[in-house]
Tab-separated table of C-alpha atoms and ligand atoms in Angstrom:
chain	number	residue	atom	x	y	z
A	1	UNK	CA	0.099	-0.076	-0.046
A	2	UNK	CA	1.280	3.105	-0.799
A	3	UNK	CA	2.379	6.390	1.507
A	4	UNK	CA	0.243	9.645	2.159
A	5	UNK	CA	2.247	12.158	0.125
A	6	UNK	CA	3.029	15.378	1.909
A	7	UNK	CA	4.863	18.455	1.901
A	8	UNK	CA	6.648	20.239	4.492
A	9	UNK	CA	8.163	23.683	4.891
A	10	UNK	CA	11.030	24.092	7.703
A	11	UNK	CA	14.462	25.760	8.210
A	12	UNK	CA	17.517	23.349	8.379
A	13	UNK	CA	17.690	22.788	12.104
A	14	UNK	CA	19.905	20.138	13.518
A	15	UNK	CA	16.690	19.102	15.921
A	16	UNK	CA	14.680	18.446	12.699
A	17	UNK	CA	17.521	17.345	10.049
A	18	UNK	CA	16.634	13.623	10.555
A	19	UNK	CA	13.288	14.129	9.276
A	20	UNK	CA	14.365	16.525	6.824
A	21	UNK	CA	17.029	14.623	5.311
A	22	UNK	CA	14.726	11.802	4.916
A	23	UNK	CA	16.742	9.308	7.562
A	24	UNK	CA	13.660	9.142	10.225
A	25	UNK	CA	10.383	8.473	8.209
A	26	UNK	CA	7.241	9.490	10.068
A	27	UNK	CA	4.974	6.216	9.887
A	28	UNK	CA	3.084	5.683	6.838
A	29	UNK	CA	3.904	9.702	5.012
A	30	UNK	CA	6.260	10.243	2.731
A	31	UNK	CA	7.539	13.624	3.027
A	32	UNK	CA	8.733	15.962	0.514
A	33	UNK	CA	10.437	18.692	2.535
A	34	UNK	CA	11.433	22.052	1.498
A	35	UNK	CA	14.571	23.746	3.805
A	36	UNK	CA	12.995	27.800	3.585
A	37	UNK	CA	14.262	31.016	5.975
A	38	UNK	CA	11.452	31.245	8.539
A	39	UNK	CA	10.353	34.405	6.899
A	40	UNK	CA	9.383	32.632	3.710
A	41	UNK	CA	8.011	29.752	5.393
A	42	UNK	CA	5.732	31.572	7.429
A	43	UNK	CA	4.189	34.133	4.601
A	44	UNK	CA	3.741	31.193	2.158
A	45	UNK	CA	1.898	28.945	4.708
A	46	UNK	CA	0.021	32.180	6.186
A	47	UNK	CA	-0.766	33.907	2.811
A	48	UNK	CA	-1.642	30.682	0.377
A	49	UNK	CA	-1.070	27.402	3.001
A	50	UNK	CA	1.311	25.805	0.555
A	51	UNK	CA	2.509	23.344	2.421
A	52	UNK	CA	0.521	20.334	4.360
A	53	UNK	CA	3.178	20.576	7.120
A	54	UNK	CA	5.302	23.562	8.796
A	55	UNK	CA	7.014	25.152	11.333
A	56	UNK	CA	4.924	28.294	12.234
A	57	UNK	CA	5.615	31.473	14.479
A	58	UNK	CA	3.681	30.350	17.652
A	59	UNK	CA	2.131	34.184	17.785
A	60	UNK	CA	0.746	33.842	14.141
A	61	UNK	CA	-0.720	30.626	14.887
A	62	UNK	CA	-2.535	31.922	18.091
A	63	UNK	CA	-3.975	34.955	15.862
A	64	UNK	CA	-5.101	32.570	13.016
A	65	UNK	CA	-7.388	30.555	15.639
A	66	UNK	CA	-9.694	33.248	15.853
A	67	UNK	CA	-10.097	33.848	11.867
A	68	UNK	CA	-13.339	32.772	10.610
A	69	UNK	CA	-11.794	29.649	8.389
A	70	UNK	CA	-9.406	27.789	10.925
A	71	UNK	CA	-7.061	27.257	8.399
A	72	UNK	CA	-4.102	25.072	10.636
A	73	UNK	CA	-4.194	22.441	13.809
A	74	UNK	CA	-0.892	22.726	15.640
A	75	UNK	CA	1.349	19.741	17.093
A	76	UNK	CA	3.372	20.184	20.783
A	77	UNK	CA	6.656	20.544	19.124
A	78	UNK	CA	8.597	23.356	19.192
A	79	UNK	CA	11.657	23.898	16.686
A	80	UNK	CA	12.381	27.409	17.667
A	81	UNK	CA	12.896	28.931	21.096
A	82	UNK	CA	15.349	31.812	22.031
A	83	UNK	CA	15.623	33.979	25.200
A	84	UNK	CA	14.701	37.446	23.526
A	85	UNK	CA	16.307	39.860	25.909
A	86	UNK	CA	19.195	39.686	23.416
A	87	UNK	CA	16.704	41.027	20.452
A	88	UNK	CA	15.759	44.350	21.954
A	89	UNK	CA	18.226	47.123	20.000
A	90	UNK	CA	18.412	50.690	20.838
A	91	UNK	CA	19.837	54.018	19.458
A	92	UNK	CA	22.955	54.534	22.172
A	93	UNK	CA	21.550	58.342	21.601
A	94	UNK	CA	17.991	58.241	22.038
A	95	UNK	CA	18.537	58.463	25.969
A	96	UNK	CA	17.559	54.270	26.648
A	97	UNK	CA	20.008	53.137	28.979
A	98	UNK	CA	17.326	50.758	31.132
A	99	UNK	CA	14.196	49.118	30.187
A	100	UNK	CA	11.836	51.961	31.728
A	101	UNK	CA	13.714	54.655	29.667
A	102	UNK	CA	11.598	53.057	26.548
A	103	UNK	CA	8.371	54.387	27.836
A	104	UNK	CA	6.932	56.990	25.503
A	105	UNK	CA	9.439	55.870	22.766
A	106	UNK	CA	9.175	55.216	18.775
A	107	UNK	CA	9.875	50.999	18.664
A	108	UNK	CA	10.044	49.361	15.794
A	109	UNK	CA	8.971	45.959	15.174
A	110	UNK	CA	8.706	44.217	11.630
A	111	UNK	CA	5.344	43.148	12.432
A	112	UNK	CA	3.289	43.802	15.389
A	113	UNK	CA	1.810	40.311	15.444
A	114	UNK	CA	5.438	38.219	15.064
A	115	UNK	CA	6.381	36.198	18.478
A	116	UNK	CA	9.871	37.567	18.798
A	117	UNK	CA	8.413	41.103	20.049
A	118	UNK	CA	5.158	39.648	21.677
A	119	UNK	CA	7.672	38.122	24.431
A	120	UNK	CA	9.943	41.147	24.380
A	121	UNK	CA	6.794	43.483	25.038
A	122	UNK	CA	5.383	40.602	27.449
A	123	UNK	CA	8.656	40.251	29.449
A	124	UNK	CA	9.104	44.395	29.266
A	125	UNK	CA	5.608	44.451	31.040
A	126	UNK	CA	6.134	41.993	33.600
A	127	UNK	CA	9.493	42.348	34.734
A	128	UNK	CA	10.494	45.804	34.080
A	129	UNK	CA	7.389	48.118	34.434
A	130	UNK	CA	7.418	48.775	30.829
A	131	UNK	CA	3.442	48.723	29.817
A	132	UNK	CA	2.679	47.359	26.345
A	133	UNK	CA	0.734	50.535	25.544
A	134	UNK	CA	3.283	52.824	26.339
A	135	UNK	CA	5.624	53.239	23.328
A	136	UNK	CA	4.057	53.850	19.807
A	137	UNK	CA	5.271	50.663	17.516
A	138	UNK	CA	6.471	51.734	14.017
A	139	UNK	CA	6.049	48.308	11.829
A	140	UNK	CA	7.575	47.397	8.567
A	141	UNK	CA	10.694	45.772	6.623
A	142	UNK	CA	13.624	45.727	9.265
A	143	UNK	CA	16.273	45.318	5.851
A	144	UNK	CA	14.017	45.788	2.764
A	145	UNK	CA	10.942	48.220	2.398
A	146	UNK	CA	7.419	47.318	2.386
A	147	UNK	CA	6.631	44.634	4.782
A	148	UNK	CA	3.148	44.607	6.095
A	149	UNK	CA	1.310	42.248	8.531
A	150	UNK	CA	0.590	38.757	6.998
A	151	UNK	CA	-2.730	38.485	8.661
A	152	UNK	CA	-5.153	41.385	9.496
A	153	UNK	CA	-5.127	42.806	13.237
A	154	UNK	CA	-7.643	44.669	15.013
A	155	UNK	CA	-6.075	46.001	17.871
A	156	UNK	CA	-7.504	47.700	20.646
A	157	UNK	CA	-7.342	51.672	20.387
A	158	UNK	CA	-4.712	51.792	23.052
A	159	UNK	CA	-2.486	50.309	21.106
A	160	UNK	CA	-0.193	52.624	18.647
A	161	UNK	CA	0.894	51.325	15.426
A	162	UNK	CA	1.946	52.954	12.464
A	163	UNK	CA	3.461	51.452	9.422
A	164	UNK	CA	6.575	52.813	8.584
A	165	UNK	CA	7.031	55.074	5.032
A	166	UNK	CA	7.418	53.174	1.412
A	167	UNK	CA	10.879	52.917	0.800
A	168	UNK	CA	11.719	53.149	4.707
A	169	UNK	CA	13.599	50.186	6.743
A	170	UNK	CA	13.674	49.613	10.323
A	171	UNK	CA	17.663	48.677	10.638
A	172	UNK	CA	18.523	52.419	8.627
A	173	UNK	CA	15.422	54.303	11.118
A	174	UNK	CA	17.175	52.975	14.022
A	175	UNK	CA	20.858	54.051	12.799
A	176	UNK	CA	19.401	57.359	11.943
A	177	UNK	CA	17.373	57.907	15.170
A	178	UNK	CA	13.838	57.784	13.439
A	179	UNK	CA	13.185	55.291	15.715
A	180	UNK	CA	14.463	54.929	19.188
A	181	UNK	CA	14.529	50.903	19.620
A	182	UNK	CA	13.331	47.641	17.697
A	183	UNK	CA	12.183	44.492	18.885
A	184	UNK	CA	12.973	41.827	16.363
A	185	UNK	CA	14.341	38.281	15.872
A	186	UNK	CA	16.385	38.756	13.212
A	187	UNK	CA	19.927	40.920	14.460
A	188	UNK	CA	19.729	44.505	11.859
A	189	UNK	CA	22.344	44.879	9.883
A	190	UNK	CA	22.914	48.232	11.147
A	191	UNK	CA	23.962	46.556	14.767
A	192	UNK	CA	27.588	47.649	15.692
A	193	UNK	CA	28.563	45.962	18.587
A	194	UNK	CA	28.440	47.100	22.323
A	195	UNK	CA	29.616	50.779	21.578
A	196	UNK	CA	28.424	51.241	18.232
A	197	UNK	CA	25.276	53.900	17.512
A	198	UNK	CA	22.905	50.478	17.225
A	199	UNK	CA	23.348	48.397	20.409
A	200	UNK	CA	21.724	46.139	22.334
A	201	UNK	CA	19.553	47.205	25.593
A	202	UNK	CA	20.996	44.634	27.426
A	203	UNK	CA	24.778	44.353	26.807
A	204	UNK	CA	25.246	41.304	29.287
A	205	UNK	CA	22.042	39.500	27.760
A	206	UNK	CA	23.290	36.227	28.556
A	207	UNK	CA	23.742	36.472	32.436
A	208	UNK	CA	19.998	38.588	32.212
A	209	UNK	CA	18.723	35.118	30.373
A	210	UNK	CA	20.375	32.923	32.451
A	211	UNK	CA	18.715	34.439	35.865
A	212	UNK	CA	15.408	34.799	34.013
A	213	UNK	CA	15.518	31.128	33.166
A	214	UNK	CA	16.540	29.929	36.920
A	215	UNK	CA	13.644	32.240	38.144
A	216	UNK	CA	10.735	31.729	35.697
A	217	UNK	CA	11.572	28.231	34.392
A	218	UNK	CA	10.704	29.902	31.009
A	219	UNK	CA	12.586	29.204	27.407
A	220	UNK	CA	10.611	31.310	25.132
A	221	UNK	CA	8.842	29.252	22.556
A	222	UNK	CA	8.848	31.133	19.391
A	223	UNK	CA	7.691	28.347	16.804
A	224	UNK	CA	5.581	25.392	16.680
A	225	UNK	CA	4.548	22.640	14.134
A	226	UNK	CA	1.034	22.791	12.358
A	227	UNK	CA	-0.907	20.761	9.934
A	228	UNK	CA	-3.304	22.051	7.484
A	229	UNK	CA	-6.650	21.476	8.988
A	230	UNK	CA	-8.039	19.642	5.516
A	231	UNK	CA	-4.956	17.205	5.771
A	232	UNK	CA	-5.542	16.738	9.399
A	233	UNK	CA	-9.501	16.093	9.625
A	234	UNK	CA	-9.232	13.717	6.522
A	235	UNK	CA	-6.229	11.903	8.279
A	236	UNK	CA	-6.143	12.156	11.733
A	237	UNK	CA	-3.240	9.761	12.365
A	238	UNK	CA	-0.552	12.004	10.825
A	239	UNK	CA	-0.533	14.535	13.947
A	240	UNK	CA	0.876	11.507	15.974
A	241	UNK	CA	2.873	10.472	12.638
A	242	UNK	CA	4.825	13.820	12.087
A	243	UNK	CA	5.155	14.426	16.067
A	244	UNK	CA	6.768	11.020	16.771
A	245	UNK	CA	9.000	11.505	14.091
A	246	UNK	CA	10.041	14.985	15.013
A	247	UNK	CA	10.826	13.822	18.672
A	248	UNK	CA	12.860	11.203	17.153
A	249	UNK	CA	14.557	13.708	15.377
A	250	UNK	CA	15.605	15.976	18.184
A	251	UNK	CA	16.348	12.999	20.550
A	252	UNK	CA	19.249	12.248	18.119
A	253	UNK	CA	20.531	15.632	18.291
A	254	UNK	CA	20.848	15.393	21.972
A	255	UNK	CA	22.702	12.447	21.320
A	256	UNK	CA	24.943	14.399	18.573
A	257	UNK	CA	25.519	17.466	20.689
A	258	UNK	CA	27.255	15.327	23.399
A	259	UNK	CA	29.353	12.970	21.047
A	260	UNK	CA	32.979	13.032	22.016
A	261	UNK	CA	34.394	10.623	19.467
A	262	UNK	CA	34.453	13.478	17.109
A	263	UNK	CA	32.734	16.753	17.433
A	264	UNK	CA	29.161	16.918	15.415
A	265	UNK	CA	29.589	20.759	15.020
A	266	UNK	CA	32.232	22.963	14.438
A	267	UNK	CA	32.391	24.867	17.804
A	268	UNK	CA	35.819	23.208	19.593
A	269	UNK	CA	34.101	23.632	23.149
A	270	UNK	CA	30.161	21.955	22.161
A	271	UNK	CA	30.425	19.366	24.560
A	272	UNK	CA	31.568	21.760	27.444
A	273	UNK	CA	28.659	23.917	26.788
A	274	UNK	CA	25.966	21.106	26.287
A	275	UNK	CA	27.290	19.786	29.769
A	276	UNK	CA	26.924	23.102	31.527
A	277	UNK	CA	23.674	23.767	29.997
A	278	UNK	CA	22.719	20.233	30.878
A	279	UNK	CA	23.601	20.983	34.757
A	280	UNK	CA	21.877	24.537	34.238
A	281	UNK	CA	18.368	23.911	32.584
A	282	UNK	CA	18.054	20.012	32.932
A	283	UNK	CA	18.356	16.902	30.814
A	284	UNK	CA	15.689	18.001	28.688
A	285	UNK	CA	16.582	21.676	28.440
A	286	UNK	CA	14.699	21.895	24.782
A	287	UNK	CA	10.947	20.129	25.926
A	288	UNK	CA	8.460	18.848	23.420
A	289	UNK	CA	5.210	17.756	24.169
A	290	UNK	CA	2.156	19.764	25.993
A	291	UNK	CA	2.277	18.982	29.727
A	292	UNK	CA	6.128	20.222	29.919
A	293	UNK	CA	5.386	22.945	28.268
A	294	UNK	CA	1.939	24.461	29.469
A	295	UNK	CA	3.411	26.897	31.675
A	296	UNK	CA	5.211	28.625	28.969
A	297	UNK	CA	2.417	28.538	26.783
A	298	UNK	CA	0.198	29.946	28.899
A	299	UNK	CA	2.267	33.049	29.690
A	300	UNK	CA	2.455	33.495	26.046
A	301	UNK	CA	-1.109	32.995	25.455
A	302	UNK	CA	-1.489	35.621	28.269
A	303	UNK	CA	0.645	38.252	26.588
A	304	UNK	CA	-1.145	37.559	23.483
A	305	UNK	CA	-4.465	38.571	25.008
A	306	UNK	CA	-3.125	41.546	26.933
A	307	UNK	CA	-1.422	42.971	23.825
A	308	UNK	CA	-4.983	42.578	21.769
A	309	UNK	CA	-3.605	39.744	19.509
A	310	UNK	CA	-6.332	37.435	20.895
A	311	UNK	CA	-9.757	38.463	21.701
A	312	UNK	CA	-9.957	35.967	24.595
A	313	UNK	CA	-7.301	33.973	27.021
A	314	UNK	CA	-6.839	30.815	25.204
A	315	UNK	CA	-5.824	27.710	27.213
A	316	UNK	CA	-2.961	25.948	26.214
A	317	UNK	CA	-4.615	22.577	25.394
A	318	UNK	CA	-6.797	24.611	22.836
A	319	UNK	CA	-3.799	24.650	20.850
A	320	UNK	CA	-2.934	21.208	19.714
A	321	UNK	CA	-4.499	18.347	17.985
A	322	UNK	CA	-6.137	16.664	20.978
A	323	UNK	CA	-4.213	13.336	19.668
A	324	UNK	CA	-0.789	14.653	20.961
A	325	UNK	CA	-1.950	15.387	24.312
A	326	UNK	CA	-1.591	12.261	25.395
A	327	UNK	CA	-0.290	8.691	25.024
A	328	UNK	CA	-0.823	4.808	25.083
A	329	UNK	CA	0.140	3.146	28.280
A	330	UNK	CA	1.091	-0.599	27.787
B	1	DHB	O1	7.958	37.201	10.811
B	1	DHB	C1	9.467	37.388	11.061
B	1	DHB	O2	10.454	38.292	10.599
B	1	DHB	C2	10.181	36.372	11.555
B	1	DHB	C3	12.025	35.980	11.422
B	1	DHB	C4	12.021	35.269	12.232
B	1	DHB	C5	11.294	34.640	13.510
B	1	DHB	O3	12.257	33.171	13.694
B	1	DHB	C6	10.610	34.448	13.237
B	1	DHB	O4	9.912	33.916	14.061
B	1	DHB	C7	9.789	35.687	12.524
């Protein structure tokens, strides 16, 4: 009998590689995989639903659940996580020395609904007393002009979002002082290091992020995986097949990163870094599955609601195919 033929869009991460290269195959499925930068996967999936399965911005997925047509269903696998204190950039002449100085300022973010800025706004509000509605957001392309929100948003009146002009980019505007700060996923091309005009708000971001994790236990989730709803409704078993394969792929990566016979990555002290991470964050420092991520997801869902991206505060279990929330026991 032939397998179901599906397409999958995902970048070439270590943790998903075995599925992408075909060495781990999901049960009953023949996958055609496209390795694409995240911006391209998200754009093609959110605008045109081009792939049957794809990594997906957590924030965009949550926003999609409030659309009339409910295009995707997620599985609790998280190919991208990132501590985002490192991703707040400021113009050194803006007078922003500490988080509170952001209040009243002009802050760029490529799209208001992007996951990285959503985590940053939430953390700044919870931890540093910078209310979400205390700044003006300027949205648009970071490196090229003419980027717009992929999903139509209807935000509350207290959230001020103004698109930048045609021909403008956030990276150049930050350098030129036309915005004061930038919340984003990709480091802007105008970033110049600690002593430059465009610098990070937290120069010492590693210690800030470590302290944040040790206190909250949160390693922020950026992306999840989604299946096109039509595919899922016809073949519910696909959710578990893909989930199992991705988990097996990640387990291999955990082993590879600890390999001492020969280094699988080029960083000379990768094994030491692994051991340090394990002692600080636990053996499963990049957890997948619903239960281990419920708390982190609930915090994100509160942020999405508080920021006007969700009409009501969803519960974490509402995000995922029910088949992936529990497993059989023998
Ligand atoms: O939409 C974006 O620009 C974008 C870029 C990188 C990411 O990791 C992401 O989640 C979104």
